[in-house]
Each structure stands twice: as C-alpha cells, then as structure tokens.
Tab-separated table of C-alpha atoms in Angstrom:
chain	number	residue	atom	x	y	z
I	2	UNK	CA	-50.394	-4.993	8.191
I	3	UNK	CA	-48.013	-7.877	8.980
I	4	UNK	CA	-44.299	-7.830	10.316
I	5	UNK	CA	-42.478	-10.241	10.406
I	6	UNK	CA	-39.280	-10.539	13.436
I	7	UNK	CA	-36.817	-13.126	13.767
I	8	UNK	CA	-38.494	-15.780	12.303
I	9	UNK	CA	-37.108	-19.143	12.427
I	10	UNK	CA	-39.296	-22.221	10.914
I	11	UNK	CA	-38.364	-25.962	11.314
I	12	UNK	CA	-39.714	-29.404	10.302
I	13	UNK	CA	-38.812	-31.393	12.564
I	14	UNK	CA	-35.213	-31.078	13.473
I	15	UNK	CA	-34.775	-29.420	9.880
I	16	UNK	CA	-33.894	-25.668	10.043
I	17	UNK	CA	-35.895	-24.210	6.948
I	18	UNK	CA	-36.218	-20.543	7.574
I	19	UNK	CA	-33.354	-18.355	9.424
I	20	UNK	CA	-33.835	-15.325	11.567
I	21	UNK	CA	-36.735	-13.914	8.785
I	22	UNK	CA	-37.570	-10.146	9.095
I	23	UNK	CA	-40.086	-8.844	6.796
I	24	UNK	CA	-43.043	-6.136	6.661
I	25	UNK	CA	-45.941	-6.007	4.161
I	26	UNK	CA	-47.938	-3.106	4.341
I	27	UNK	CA	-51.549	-2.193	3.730
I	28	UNK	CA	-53.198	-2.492	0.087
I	29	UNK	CA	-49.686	-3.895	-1.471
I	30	UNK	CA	-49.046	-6.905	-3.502
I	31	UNK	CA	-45.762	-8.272	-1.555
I	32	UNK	CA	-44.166	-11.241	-4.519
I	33	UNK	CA	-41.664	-13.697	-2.533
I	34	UNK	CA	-39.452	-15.213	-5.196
I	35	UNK	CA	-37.008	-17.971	-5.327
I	36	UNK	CA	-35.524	-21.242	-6.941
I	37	UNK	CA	-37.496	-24.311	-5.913
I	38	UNK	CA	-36.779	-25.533	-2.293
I	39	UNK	CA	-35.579	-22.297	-0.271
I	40	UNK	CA	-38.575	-22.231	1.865
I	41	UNK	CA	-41.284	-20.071	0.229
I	42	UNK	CA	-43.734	-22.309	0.767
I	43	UNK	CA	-42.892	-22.579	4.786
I	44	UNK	CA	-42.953	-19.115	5.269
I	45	UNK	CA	-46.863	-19.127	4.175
I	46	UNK	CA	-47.361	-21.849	6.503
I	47	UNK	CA	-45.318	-20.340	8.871
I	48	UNK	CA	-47.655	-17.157	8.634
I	49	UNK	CA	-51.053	-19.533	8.877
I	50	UNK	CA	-49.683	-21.752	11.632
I	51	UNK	CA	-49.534	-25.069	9.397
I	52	UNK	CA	-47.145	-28.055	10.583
I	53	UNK	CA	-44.440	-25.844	11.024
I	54	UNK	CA	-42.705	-25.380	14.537
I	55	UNK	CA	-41.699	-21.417	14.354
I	56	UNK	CA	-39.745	-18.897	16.715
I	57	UNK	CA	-39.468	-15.189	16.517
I	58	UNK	CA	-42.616	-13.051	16.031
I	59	UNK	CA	-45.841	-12.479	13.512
I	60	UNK	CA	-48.135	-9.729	13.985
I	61	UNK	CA	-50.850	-9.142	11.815
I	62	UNK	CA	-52.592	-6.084	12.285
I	63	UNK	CA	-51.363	-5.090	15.721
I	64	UNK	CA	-51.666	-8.585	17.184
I	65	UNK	CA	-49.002	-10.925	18.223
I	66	UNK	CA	-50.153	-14.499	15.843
I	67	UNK	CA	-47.177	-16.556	15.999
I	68	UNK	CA	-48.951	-18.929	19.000
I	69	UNK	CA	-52.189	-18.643	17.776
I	70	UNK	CA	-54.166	-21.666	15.815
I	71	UNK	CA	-54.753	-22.075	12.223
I	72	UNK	CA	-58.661	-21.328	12.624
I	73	UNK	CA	-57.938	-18.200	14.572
I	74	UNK	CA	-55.459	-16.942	12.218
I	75	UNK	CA	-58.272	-17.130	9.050
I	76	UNK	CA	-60.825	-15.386	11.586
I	77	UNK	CA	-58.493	-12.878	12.245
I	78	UNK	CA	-58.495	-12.204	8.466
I	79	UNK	CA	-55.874	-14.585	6.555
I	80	UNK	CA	-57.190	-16.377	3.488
I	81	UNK	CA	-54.836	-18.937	1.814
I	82	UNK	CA	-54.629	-20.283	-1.397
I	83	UNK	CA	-52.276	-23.422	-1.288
I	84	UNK	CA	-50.086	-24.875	-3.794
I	85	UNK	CA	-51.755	-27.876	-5.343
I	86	UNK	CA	-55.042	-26.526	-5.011
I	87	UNK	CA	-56.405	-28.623	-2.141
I	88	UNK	CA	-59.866	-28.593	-3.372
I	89	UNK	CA	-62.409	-31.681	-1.346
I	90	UNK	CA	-63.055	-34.347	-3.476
I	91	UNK	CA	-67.176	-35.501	-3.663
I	92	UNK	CA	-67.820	-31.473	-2.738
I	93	UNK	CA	-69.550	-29.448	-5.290
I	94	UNK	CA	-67.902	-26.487	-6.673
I	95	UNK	CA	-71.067	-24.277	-4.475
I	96	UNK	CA	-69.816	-26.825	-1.208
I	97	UNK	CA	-66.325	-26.255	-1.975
I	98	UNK	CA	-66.824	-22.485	-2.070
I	99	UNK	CA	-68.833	-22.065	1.386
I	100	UNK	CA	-66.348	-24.190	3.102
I	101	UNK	CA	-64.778	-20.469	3.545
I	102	UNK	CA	-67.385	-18.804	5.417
I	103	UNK	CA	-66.428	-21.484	8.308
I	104	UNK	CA	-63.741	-18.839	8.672
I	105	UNK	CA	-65.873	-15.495	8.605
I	106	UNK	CA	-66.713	-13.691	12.282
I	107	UNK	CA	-69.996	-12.341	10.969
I	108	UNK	CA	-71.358	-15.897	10.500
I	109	UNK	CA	-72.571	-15.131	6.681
I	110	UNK	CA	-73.031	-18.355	4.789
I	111	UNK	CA	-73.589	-16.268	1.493
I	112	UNK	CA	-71.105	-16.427	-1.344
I	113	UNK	CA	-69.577	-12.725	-2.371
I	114	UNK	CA	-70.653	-11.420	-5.237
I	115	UNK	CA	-67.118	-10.542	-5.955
I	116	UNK	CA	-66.247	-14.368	-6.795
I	117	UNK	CA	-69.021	-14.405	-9.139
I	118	UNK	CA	-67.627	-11.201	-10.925
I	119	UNK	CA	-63.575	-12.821	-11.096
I	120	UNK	CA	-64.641	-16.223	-11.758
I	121	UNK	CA	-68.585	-16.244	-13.742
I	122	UNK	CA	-67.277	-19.886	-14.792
I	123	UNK	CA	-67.939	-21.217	-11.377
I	124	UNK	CA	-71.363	-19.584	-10.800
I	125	UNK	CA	-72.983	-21.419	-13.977
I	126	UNK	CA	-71.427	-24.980	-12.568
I	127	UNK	CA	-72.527	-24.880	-9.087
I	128	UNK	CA	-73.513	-28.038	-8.851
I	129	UNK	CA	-70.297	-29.872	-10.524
I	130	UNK	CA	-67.815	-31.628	-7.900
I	131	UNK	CA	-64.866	-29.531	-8.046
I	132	UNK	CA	-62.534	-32.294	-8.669
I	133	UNK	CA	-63.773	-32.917	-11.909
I	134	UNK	CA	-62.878	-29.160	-12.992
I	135	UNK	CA	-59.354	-28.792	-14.885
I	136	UNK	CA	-56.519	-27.620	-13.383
I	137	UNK	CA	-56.985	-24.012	-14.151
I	138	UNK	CA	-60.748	-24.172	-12.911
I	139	UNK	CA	-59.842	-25.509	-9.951
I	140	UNK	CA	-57.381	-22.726	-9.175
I	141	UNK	CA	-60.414	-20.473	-9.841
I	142	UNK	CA	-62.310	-22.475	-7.200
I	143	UNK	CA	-59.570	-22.104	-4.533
I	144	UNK	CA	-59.181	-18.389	-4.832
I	145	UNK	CA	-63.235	-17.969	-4.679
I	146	UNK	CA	-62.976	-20.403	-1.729
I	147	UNK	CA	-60.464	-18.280	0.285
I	148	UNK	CA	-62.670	-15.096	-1.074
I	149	UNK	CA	-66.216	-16.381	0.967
I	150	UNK	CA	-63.264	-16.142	3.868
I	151	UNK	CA	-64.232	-12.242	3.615
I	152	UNK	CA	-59.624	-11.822	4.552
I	153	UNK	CA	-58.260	-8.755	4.704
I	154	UNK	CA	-54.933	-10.210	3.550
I	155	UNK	CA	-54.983	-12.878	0.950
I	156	UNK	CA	-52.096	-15.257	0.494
I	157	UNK	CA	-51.175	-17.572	-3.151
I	158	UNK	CA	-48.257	-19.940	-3.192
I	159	UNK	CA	-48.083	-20.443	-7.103
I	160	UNK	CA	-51.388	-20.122	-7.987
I	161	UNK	CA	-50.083	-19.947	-12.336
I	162	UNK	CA	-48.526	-23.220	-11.399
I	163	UNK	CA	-48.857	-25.919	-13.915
I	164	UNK	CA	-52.192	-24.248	-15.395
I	165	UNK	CA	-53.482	-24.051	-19.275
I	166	UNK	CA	-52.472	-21.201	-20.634
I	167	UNK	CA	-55.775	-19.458	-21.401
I	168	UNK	CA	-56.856	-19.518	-17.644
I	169	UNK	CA	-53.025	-18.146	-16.437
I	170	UNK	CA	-54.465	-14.867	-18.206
I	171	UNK	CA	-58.200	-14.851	-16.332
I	172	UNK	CA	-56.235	-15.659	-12.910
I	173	UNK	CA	-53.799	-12.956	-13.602
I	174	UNK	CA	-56.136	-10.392	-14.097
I	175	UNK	CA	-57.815	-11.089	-11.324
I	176	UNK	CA	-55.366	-10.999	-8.582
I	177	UNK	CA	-54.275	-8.147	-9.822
I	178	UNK	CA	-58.031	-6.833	-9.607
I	179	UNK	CA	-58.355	-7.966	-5.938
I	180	UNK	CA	-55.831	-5.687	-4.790
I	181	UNK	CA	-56.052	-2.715	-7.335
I	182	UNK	CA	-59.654	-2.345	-7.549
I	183	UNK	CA	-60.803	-3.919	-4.105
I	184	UNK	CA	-57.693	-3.044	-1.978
I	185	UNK	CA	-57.197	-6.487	-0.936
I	186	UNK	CA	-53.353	-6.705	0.714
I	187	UNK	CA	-51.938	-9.843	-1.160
I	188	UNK	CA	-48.797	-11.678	-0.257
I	189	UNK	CA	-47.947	-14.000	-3.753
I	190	UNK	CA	-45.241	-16.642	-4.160
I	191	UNK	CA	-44.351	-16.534	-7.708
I	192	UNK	CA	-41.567	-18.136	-10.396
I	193	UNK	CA	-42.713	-15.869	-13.514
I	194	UNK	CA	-41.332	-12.906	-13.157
I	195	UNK	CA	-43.577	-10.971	-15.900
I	196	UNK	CA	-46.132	-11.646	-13.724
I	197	UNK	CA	-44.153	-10.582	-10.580
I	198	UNK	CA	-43.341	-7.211	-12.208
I	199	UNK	CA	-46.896	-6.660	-13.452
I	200	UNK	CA	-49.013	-7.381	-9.831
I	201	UNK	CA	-46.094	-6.532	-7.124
I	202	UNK	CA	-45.228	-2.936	-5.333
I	203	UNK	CA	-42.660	-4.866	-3.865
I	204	UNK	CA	-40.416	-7.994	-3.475
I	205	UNK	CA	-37.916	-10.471	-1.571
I	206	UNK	CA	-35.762	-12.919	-3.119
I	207	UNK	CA	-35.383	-16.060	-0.471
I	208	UNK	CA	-31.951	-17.737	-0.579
I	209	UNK	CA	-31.734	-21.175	1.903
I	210	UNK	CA	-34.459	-19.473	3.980
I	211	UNK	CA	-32.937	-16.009	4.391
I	212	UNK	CA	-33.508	-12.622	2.421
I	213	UNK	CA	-31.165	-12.673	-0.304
I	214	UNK	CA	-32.545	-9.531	-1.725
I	215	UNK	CA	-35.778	-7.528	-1.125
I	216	UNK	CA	-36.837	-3.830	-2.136
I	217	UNK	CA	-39.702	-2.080	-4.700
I	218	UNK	CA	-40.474	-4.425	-8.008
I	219	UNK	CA	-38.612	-1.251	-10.112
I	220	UNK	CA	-35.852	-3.101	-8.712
I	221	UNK	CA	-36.520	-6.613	-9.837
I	222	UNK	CA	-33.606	-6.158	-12.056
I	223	UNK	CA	-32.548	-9.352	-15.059
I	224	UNK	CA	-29.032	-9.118	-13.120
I	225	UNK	CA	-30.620	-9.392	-9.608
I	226	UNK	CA	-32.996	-12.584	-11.406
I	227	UNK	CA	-29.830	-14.204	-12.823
I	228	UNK	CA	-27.921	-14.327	-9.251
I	229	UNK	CA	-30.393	-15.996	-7.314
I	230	UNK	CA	-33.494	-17.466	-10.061
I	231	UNK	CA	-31.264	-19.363	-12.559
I	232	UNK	CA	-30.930	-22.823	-12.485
C-alpha cells in the first residue's frame, strides 16, 4: 500500500531522516518505535507532506506522493491523527468531526456510523466544544475526525500519549478494531510496547532517523527494546 525509497526529510538545514526505505502492506498495523527525538514524528509528516522538505520517493497505492500537497494526499486516502490532538477551539465536537469530510472525494458530509460505534461518548455530546473534553476524549474526537476522512490508511503518532488511564483501554480497543474487524491499514507511532505487541503485524525501530531494526512484532524481542528504547 505504501513504499517508502530513499527518503531523506529536513527542517530547514537540519537533516532529520536518512536514506528511509520502508513498505507497509495492505490490512497491517505497521508500529514505528523509538526513544524521543529520532524522527518518528517527521516521517508521518513526511508521508502527509507537512513542513517538511523531503527527497527520495512515497507511493501510496501505485502513485508517486512525495510532490503532491497535503489536501491531495488525505483525498487520495491518508487520515492523520497528530500528536497533541490538534482539535479547533470554539468548534463543537459534531463541527470538529465533519471538518474530515473536507477530505472525502464522494463529497458526503455525513458522519460514519463507525465513529459512533468506537466512540458512543461523542455522539451523546454533539453539541459540546471539543476543547472542553479531557484529554482522553479529545483523542476520541481526533480519531473520529480522521474517520469522516473515509482513508484507506490511517496514521496515529502517540495517540495513548499522556491520556487517563480508563480511556488508554477504549482507544486501544479500538484501533485495534479498525484494522482487525474493518481492515483499515494503520501505520502507529508508539512508546508502550504492550500495546505495540498487541495491535502490530509488524515493526521498525528508528535510530537518528535511520532503521535501526525492523521485522514481524514476534520479533519485538526485551533484548532488541533494551538496545535502542532505554533511556
């Protein structure tokens, strides 16, 4: 679904990501690991086309991406669920939600009813801004936001991150749903490795923006954590 060829990434004159190759395939749950600060986070935007200056190729689903705009990359079928949540302040949780369907090709303004099964929270507070939801709600409210996107491949950087415990469970569950039960391809930057065991086929360790180590989750090994997780 998307490879990834010689990808370099920069900000600015700063040389984040080296010579990246990577392929995630169809109806997988690809978990990109790391300590803080190797670049996880600019390889998403590197893959959505935001403020990052990139070389080498993307392809998504047969087509060359790596020049295209942000816009054109969600209508192509990208959703994105971005660390810190980036939900619009004064927009209600329904507002927040539709802002995804700006994305869709078939020009449906309709929420799924998908979000409504994952999240039922957020279809019985409609009308609530969604900056006045908690931290965990609000997580709910991005995923459901990226959702009404209708993406064939869905991408979360962190999305446990600094969330109440009794919501980590609900969000779990249902990115794990999304791709076992609705074959949604999911590309997930994670730190808890439980988690990354539970919802990944498969997995690559960044290191200072390269591949340190990459291959099925059965392979996650505690050794393999130690080398290139601990602080």
């Amino acid at each position: 679904m998307l490879k990834i060829s010689h990808v370099n990434a920069f900000y600015g004159t700063s040389h984040i990501i080296h010579d990246l190759d990577l392929e995630i395939r169809k109806g997988e749950t690809f978990c990109v690991l790391g300590r803080n600060g190797v670049g996880k986070t600019t390889l998403l935007r590197s893959l959505l086309g935001i403020g990052v200056r990139t070389t080498g190729s993307i392809e998504f689903q047969g087509h060359e991406i790596d020049r295209a705009l942000t816009h054109d990359r969600a209508r192509r079928g990208i959703g994105y669920v971005p660390q810190g949540r980036e939900i619009v302040p004064g927009m209600s949780v329904l507002d927040n939600i539709l802002l995804g369907c700006n994305a869709r090709t078939d020009r449906k303004t309709d929420v799924p009813p998908l979000v409504w099964s994952l999240f039922p929270f957020l279809k019985d507070h409609l009308g609530r801004r969604g900056t006045n939801l908690s931290g965990g709600q609000q997580q709910q409210l991005a995923i459901a936001r990226a959702l009404a996107t209708d993406p064939s491949l869905l991408i979360l950087d962190e999305p446990t991150e600094g969330i109440q415990p009794n919501i980590v469970e609900d969000i779990e569950r249902a990115i794990i749903a999304l791709n076992r039960d609705h074959g949604l391809t999911i590309i997930l930057v994670e730190q808890k490795i439980r988690f990354a065991r539970t919802a990944a086929h498969r997995f690559a360790i960044l290191e200072k923006g390269r591949v340190a180590a990459a291959g099925p989750t059965s392979e996650l090994t505690h050794e393999l954590v130690h080398r290139h997780m601990s602080l």
